[in-house]
């Protein structure tokens, strides 16, 4: 369970709380995935680029909800963001996050 939560985060109860705190929604999927459909107003930084573009997120000074297709890449992104002091959670896959956002 600990490893599962570390990879996927406990996002079910935190998404609404993070939205209330003014969280930025971060799409870490590829450009083609993003162009195929994304959550409205999501910031798009593919997970492969996040390490080089982390300051773009840090400068926002806001909590972050990361998502991808399944929750794996957003789990990696969340870990990286947290290591840089960003308050971040893994929102999981896009479909799951869209349902949580209503």
Short mmCIF file of N, CA and C in Angstrom, two decimals:
data_model
loop_
_atom_site.label_atom_id
_atom_site.label_comp_id
_atom_site.label_asym_id
_atom_site.label_seq_id
_atom_site.Cartn_x
_atom_site.Cartn_y
_atom_site.Cartn_z
N UNK A 1 0.83 -1.20 0.00
CA UNK A 1 0.00 0.00 0.00
C UNK A 1 0.86 1.25 0.00
N UNK A 2 1.94 1.26 0.78
CA UNK A 2 2.81 2.43 0.83
C UNK A 2 3.41 2.76 -0.52
N UNK A 3 3.90 1.73 -1.21
CA UNK A 3 4.49 1.94 -2.53
C UNK A 3 3.42 2.41 -3.51
N UNK A 4 2.24 1.81 -3.45
CA UNK A 4 1.15 2.22 -4.33
C UNK A 4 0.84 3.69 -4.13
N UNK A 5 0.72 4.12 -2.89
CA UNK A 5 0.42 5.53 -2.61
C UNK A 5 1.56 6.44 -3.04
N UNK A 6 2.79 5.97 -2.91
CA UNK A 6 3.93 6.78 -3.34
C UNK A 6 3.89 6.98 -4.86
N UNK A 7 3.50 5.94 -5.58
CA UNK A 7 3.45 6.02 -7.04
C UNK A 7 2.22 6.78 -7.53
N UNK A 8 1.08 6.48 -6.96
CA UNK A 8 -0.17 7.01 -7.49
C UNK A 8 -0.77 8.13 -6.65
N UNK A 9 -0.31 8.29 -5.43
CA UNK A 9 -0.85 9.34 -4.57
C UNK A 9 -2.25 9.00 -4.09
N UNK A 10 -2.67 9.67 -3.05
CA UNK A 10 -4.01 9.46 -2.52
C UNK A 10 -4.86 10.64 -3.00
N UNK A 11 -5.15 10.64 -4.29
CA UNK A 11 -5.74 11.83 -4.90
C UNK A 11 -7.25 11.92 -4.71
N UNK A 12 -7.91 10.82 -4.40
CA UNK A 12 -9.37 10.85 -4.38
C UNK A 12 -9.91 11.88 -3.40
N UNK A 13 -9.30 12.01 -2.24
CA UNK A 13 -9.83 12.94 -1.25
C UNK A 13 -9.15 14.30 -1.30
N UNK A 14 -8.11 14.45 -2.10
CA UNK A 14 -7.36 15.70 -2.11
C UNK A 14 -7.66 16.62 -3.28
N UNK A 15 -8.22 16.11 -4.36
CA UNK A 15 -8.42 16.93 -5.56
C UNK A 15 -9.27 18.16 -5.24
N UNK A 16 -10.41 17.98 -4.60
CA UNK A 16 -11.28 19.11 -4.29
C UNK A 16 -10.58 20.10 -3.37
N UNK A 17 -9.85 19.57 -2.40
CA UNK A 17 -9.10 20.42 -1.46
C UNK A 17 -8.05 21.25 -2.21
N UNK A 18 -7.36 20.63 -3.15
CA UNK A 18 -6.34 21.34 -3.92
C UNK A 18 -6.96 22.39 -4.84
N UNK A 19 -8.10 22.08 -5.43
CA UNK A 19 -8.80 23.04 -6.28
C UNK A 19 -9.18 24.27 -5.44
N UNK A 20 -9.66 24.02 -4.23
CA UNK A 20 -10.02 25.13 -3.34
C UNK A 20 -8.82 26.00 -3.00
N UNK A 21 -7.63 25.41 -2.99
CA UNK A 21 -6.40 26.16 -2.69
C UNK A 21 -5.85 26.86 -3.94
N UNK A 22 -6.58 26.77 -5.06
CA UNK A 22 -6.13 27.44 -6.28
C UNK A 22 -5.09 26.67 -7.06
N UNK A 23 -5.14 25.36 -6.99
CA UNK A 23 -4.13 24.52 -7.65
C UNK A 23 -4.10 24.70 -9.16
N UNK A 24 -2.91 24.54 -9.70
CA UNK A 24 -2.69 24.50 -11.14
C UNK A 24 -2.83 23.04 -11.55
N UNK A 25 -3.53 22.80 -12.64
CA UNK A 25 -3.65 21.45 -13.18
C UNK A 25 -2.56 21.30 -14.24
N UNK A 26 -1.71 20.30 -14.06
CA UNK A 26 -0.55 20.09 -14.93
C UNK A 26 -0.70 18.79 -15.72
N UNK A 27 -0.74 18.92 -17.03
CA UNK A 27 -0.82 17.78 -17.94
C UNK A 27 0.61 17.40 -18.32
N UNK A 28 1.03 16.18 -17.98
CA UNK A 28 2.40 15.76 -18.27
C UNK A 28 2.47 14.75 -19.42
N UNK A 29 1.39 14.67 -20.20
CA UNK A 29 1.38 13.75 -21.34
C UNK A 29 2.15 14.35 -22.52
N UNK A 30 2.29 13.57 -23.57
CA UNK A 30 2.99 14.04 -24.77
C UNK A 30 2.18 15.11 -25.48
N UNK A 31 2.84 15.81 -26.40
CA UNK A 31 2.17 16.87 -27.16
C UNK A 31 0.98 16.32 -27.93
N UNK A 32 1.14 15.17 -28.57
CA UNK A 32 0.04 14.61 -29.36
C UNK A 32 -1.12 14.18 -28.46
N UNK A 33 -0.82 13.64 -27.28
CA UNK A 33 -1.89 13.29 -26.35
C UNK A 33 -2.65 14.55 -25.91
N UNK A 34 -1.90 15.60 -25.59
CA UNK A 34 -2.50 16.86 -25.16
C UNK A 34 -3.40 17.44 -26.26
N UNK A 35 -2.89 17.42 -27.49
CA UNK A 35 -3.65 17.96 -28.61
C UNK A 35 -4.91 17.16 -28.88
N UNK A 36 -4.90 15.88 -28.48
CA UNK A 36 -6.06 15.01 -28.67
C UNK A 36 -7.18 15.27 -27.67
N UNK A 37 -6.91 16.13 -26.70
CA UNK A 37 -7.90 16.46 -25.69
C UNK A 37 -7.25 16.59 -24.33
N UNK A 38 -7.65 17.62 -23.60
CA UNK A 38 -7.05 17.88 -22.29
C UNK A 38 -8.05 18.60 -21.39
N UNK A 39 -7.72 18.67 -20.13
CA UNK A 39 -8.56 19.38 -19.17
C UNK A 39 -8.39 20.88 -19.42
N UNK A 40 -9.52 21.58 -19.45
CA UNK A 40 -9.52 23.01 -19.74
C UNK A 40 -8.57 23.76 -18.80
N UNK A 41 -7.79 24.66 -19.39
CA UNK A 41 -6.83 25.52 -18.68
C UNK A 41 -5.65 24.77 -18.06
N UNK A 42 -5.46 23.51 -18.44
CA UNK A 42 -4.32 22.76 -17.90
C UNK A 42 -3.01 23.30 -18.48
N UNK A 43 -2.01 23.39 -17.62
CA UNK A 43 -0.66 23.74 -18.06
C UNK A 43 -0.06 22.47 -18.65
N UNK A 44 0.54 22.56 -19.82
CA UNK A 44 1.10 21.37 -20.47
C UNK A 44 2.62 21.41 -20.45
N UNK A 45 3.20 20.47 -19.71
CA UNK A 45 4.65 20.26 -19.72
C UNK A 45 4.85 18.74 -19.72
N UNK A 46 5.24 18.16 -20.86
CA UNK A 46 5.45 16.72 -20.90
C UNK A 46 6.45 16.28 -19.82
N UNK A 47 6.22 15.11 -19.24
CA UNK A 47 7.05 14.64 -18.13
C UNK A 47 8.53 14.60 -18.53
N UNK A 48 8.81 14.31 -19.81
CA UNK A 48 10.20 14.26 -20.28
C UNK A 48 10.88 15.62 -20.21
N UNK A 49 10.10 16.70 -20.25
CA UNK A 49 10.63 18.06 -20.22
C UNK A 49 10.59 18.70 -18.84
N UNK A 50 9.87 18.06 -17.91
CA UNK A 50 9.62 18.68 -16.62
C UNK A 50 10.91 19.01 -15.86
N UNK A 51 11.88 18.14 -15.89
CA UNK A 51 13.13 18.39 -15.19
C UNK A 51 13.79 19.68 -15.65
N UNK A 52 13.75 19.95 -16.95
CA UNK A 52 14.35 21.16 -17.51
C UNK A 52 13.47 22.39 -17.36
N UNK A 53 12.17 22.17 -17.13
CA UNK A 53 11.22 23.28 -17.07
C UNK A 53 10.60 23.45 -15.68
N UNK A 54 11.20 22.82 -14.68
CA UNK A 54 10.63 22.81 -13.34
C UNK A 54 10.42 24.22 -12.78
N UNK A 55 11.31 25.14 -13.14
CA UNK A 55 11.18 26.51 -12.62
C UNK A 55 9.91 27.20 -13.07
N UNK A 56 9.37 26.80 -14.24
CA UNK A 56 8.10 27.36 -14.69
C UNK A 56 6.99 27.05 -13.69
N UNK A 57 7.06 25.87 -13.10
CA UNK A 57 6.05 25.45 -12.13
C UNK A 57 6.34 26.06 -10.77
N UNK A 58 7.61 26.04 -10.36
CA UNK A 58 8.00 26.60 -9.06
C UNK A 58 7.60 28.07 -8.97
N UNK A 59 7.83 28.83 -10.06
CA UNK A 59 7.54 30.26 -10.08
C UNK A 59 6.06 30.57 -9.91
N UNK A 60 5.19 29.63 -10.24
CA UNK A 60 3.74 29.86 -10.09
C UNK A 60 3.36 29.99 -8.62
N UNK A 61 4.16 29.36 -7.76
CA UNK A 61 3.94 29.41 -6.31
C UNK A 61 2.51 28.99 -5.94
N UNK A 62 2.06 27.90 -6.56
CA UNK A 62 0.72 27.36 -6.31
C UNK A 62 0.82 25.85 -6.17
N UNK A 63 -0.15 25.26 -5.49
CA UNK A 63 -0.18 23.79 -5.45
C UNK A 63 -0.47 23.26 -6.86
N UNK A 64 -0.11 22.00 -7.09
CA UNK A 64 -0.23 21.41 -8.42
C UNK A 64 -0.95 20.07 -8.33
N UNK A 65 -1.83 19.84 -9.30
CA UNK A 65 -2.45 18.52 -9.51
C UNK A 65 -1.94 18.04 -10.87
N UNK A 66 -1.10 17.01 -10.87
CA UNK A 66 -0.54 16.48 -12.11
C UNK A 66 -1.40 15.33 -12.61
N UNK A 67 -1.53 15.22 -13.94
CA UNK A 67 -2.24 14.07 -14.51
C UNK A 67 -1.59 13.65 -15.81
N UNK A 68 -1.88 12.41 -16.21
CA UNK A 68 -1.41 11.88 -17.49
C UNK A 68 -2.51 10.98 -18.04
N UNK A 69 -2.16 9.88 -18.66
CA UNK A 69 -3.18 8.97 -19.19
C UNK A 69 -3.62 7.96 -18.14
N UNK A 70 -2.66 7.44 -17.37
CA UNK A 70 -2.99 6.37 -16.42
C UNK A 70 -2.65 6.68 -14.97
N UNK A 71 -1.78 7.64 -14.74
CA UNK A 71 -1.34 7.96 -13.39
C UNK A 71 0.12 7.63 -13.13
N UNK A 72 0.76 6.90 -14.03
CA UNK A 72 2.17 6.55 -13.85
C UNK A 72 3.09 7.76 -14.06
N UNK A 73 2.97 8.43 -15.19
CA UNK A 73 3.84 9.58 -15.46
C UNK A 73 3.56 10.72 -14.50
N UNK A 74 2.29 10.92 -14.16
CA UNK A 74 1.97 12.00 -13.21
C UNK A 74 2.50 11.66 -11.82
N UNK A 75 2.62 10.37 -11.51
CA UNK A 75 3.25 9.97 -10.25
C UNK A 75 4.72 10.37 -10.22
N UNK A 76 5.41 10.13 -11.33
CA UNK A 76 6.82 10.54 -11.44
C UNK A 76 6.94 12.06 -11.37
N UNK A 77 6.05 12.75 -12.05
CA UNK A 77 6.08 14.22 -12.06
C UNK A 77 5.83 14.75 -10.65
N UNK A 78 4.88 14.16 -9.93
CA UNK A 78 4.57 14.59 -8.57
C UNK A 78 5.78 14.43 -7.66
N UNK A 79 6.47 13.30 -7.78
CA UNK A 79 7.68 13.09 -6.97
C UNK A 79 8.74 14.14 -7.27
N UNK A 80 8.94 14.44 -8.54
CA UNK A 80 9.93 15.46 -8.92
C UNK A 80 9.53 16.82 -8.38
N UNK A 81 8.26 17.18 -8.53
CA UNK A 81 7.79 18.47 -8.03
C UNK A 81 7.97 18.59 -6.52
N UNK A 82 7.60 17.54 -5.81
CA UNK A 82 7.75 17.55 -4.35
C UNK A 82 9.21 17.70 -3.95
N UNK A 83 10.12 17.08 -4.70
CA UNK A 83 11.55 17.17 -4.39
C UNK A 83 12.07 18.59 -4.56
N UNK A 84 11.33 19.41 -5.32
CA UNK A 84 11.70 20.82 -5.54
C UNK A 84 10.89 21.76 -4.65
N UNK A 85 10.14 21.18 -3.70
CA UNK A 85 9.40 21.99 -2.75
C UNK A 85 8.01 22.42 -3.20
N UNK A 86 7.52 21.85 -4.30
CA UNK A 86 6.19 22.19 -4.78
C UNK A 86 5.17 21.29 -4.08
N UNK A 87 4.08 21.88 -3.62
CA UNK A 87 2.98 21.14 -3.01
C UNK A 87 2.19 20.50 -4.16
N UNK A 88 2.39 19.21 -4.39
CA UNK A 88 1.80 18.55 -5.55
C UNK A 88 1.17 17.22 -5.18
N UNK A 89 0.10 16.89 -5.91
CA UNK A 89 -0.51 15.57 -5.79
C UNK A 89 -0.67 14.98 -7.18
N UNK A 90 -0.77 13.67 -7.22
CA UNK A 90 -0.99 12.95 -8.45
C UNK A 90 -2.50 12.84 -8.67
N UNK A 91 -2.98 13.51 -9.70
CA UNK A 91 -4.40 13.44 -10.03
C UNK A 91 -4.79 12.18 -10.76
N UNK A 92 -3.79 11.38 -11.16
CA UNK A 92 -4.06 10.12 -11.85
C UNK A 92 -4.25 10.32 -13.34
N UNK A 93 -5.05 9.44 -13.91
CA UNK A 93 -5.34 9.51 -15.34
C UNK A 93 -6.35 10.60 -15.65
N UNK A 94 -6.36 11.05 -16.89
CA UNK A 94 -7.22 12.16 -17.30
C UNK A 94 -8.69 11.86 -17.06
N UNK A 95 -9.14 10.66 -17.40
CA UNK A 95 -10.55 10.33 -17.22
C UNK A 95 -10.96 10.37 -15.76
N UNK A 96 -10.13 9.80 -14.92
CA UNK A 96 -10.41 9.78 -13.49
C UNK A 96 -10.42 11.20 -12.92
N UNK A 97 -9.46 12.01 -13.32
CA UNK A 97 -9.39 13.38 -12.81
C UNK A 97 -10.59 14.20 -13.30
N UNK A 98 -10.97 14.02 -14.54
CA UNK A 98 -12.13 14.76 -15.07
C UNK A 98 -13.38 14.44 -14.24
N UNK A 99 -13.55 13.17 -13.86
CA UNK A 99 -14.71 12.80 -13.03
C UNK A 99 -14.64 13.47 -11.66
N UNK A 100 -13.44 13.54 -11.08
CA UNK A 100 -13.28 14.18 -9.77
C UNK A 100 -13.52 15.68 -9.83
N UNK A 101 -13.22 16.27 -10.97
CA UNK A 101 -13.40 17.71 -11.13
C UNK A 101 -14.85 18.06 -11.43
N UNK A 102 -15.65 17.05 -11.79
CA UNK A 102 -17.07 17.26 -12.06
C UNK A 102 -17.26 17.78 -13.43
#
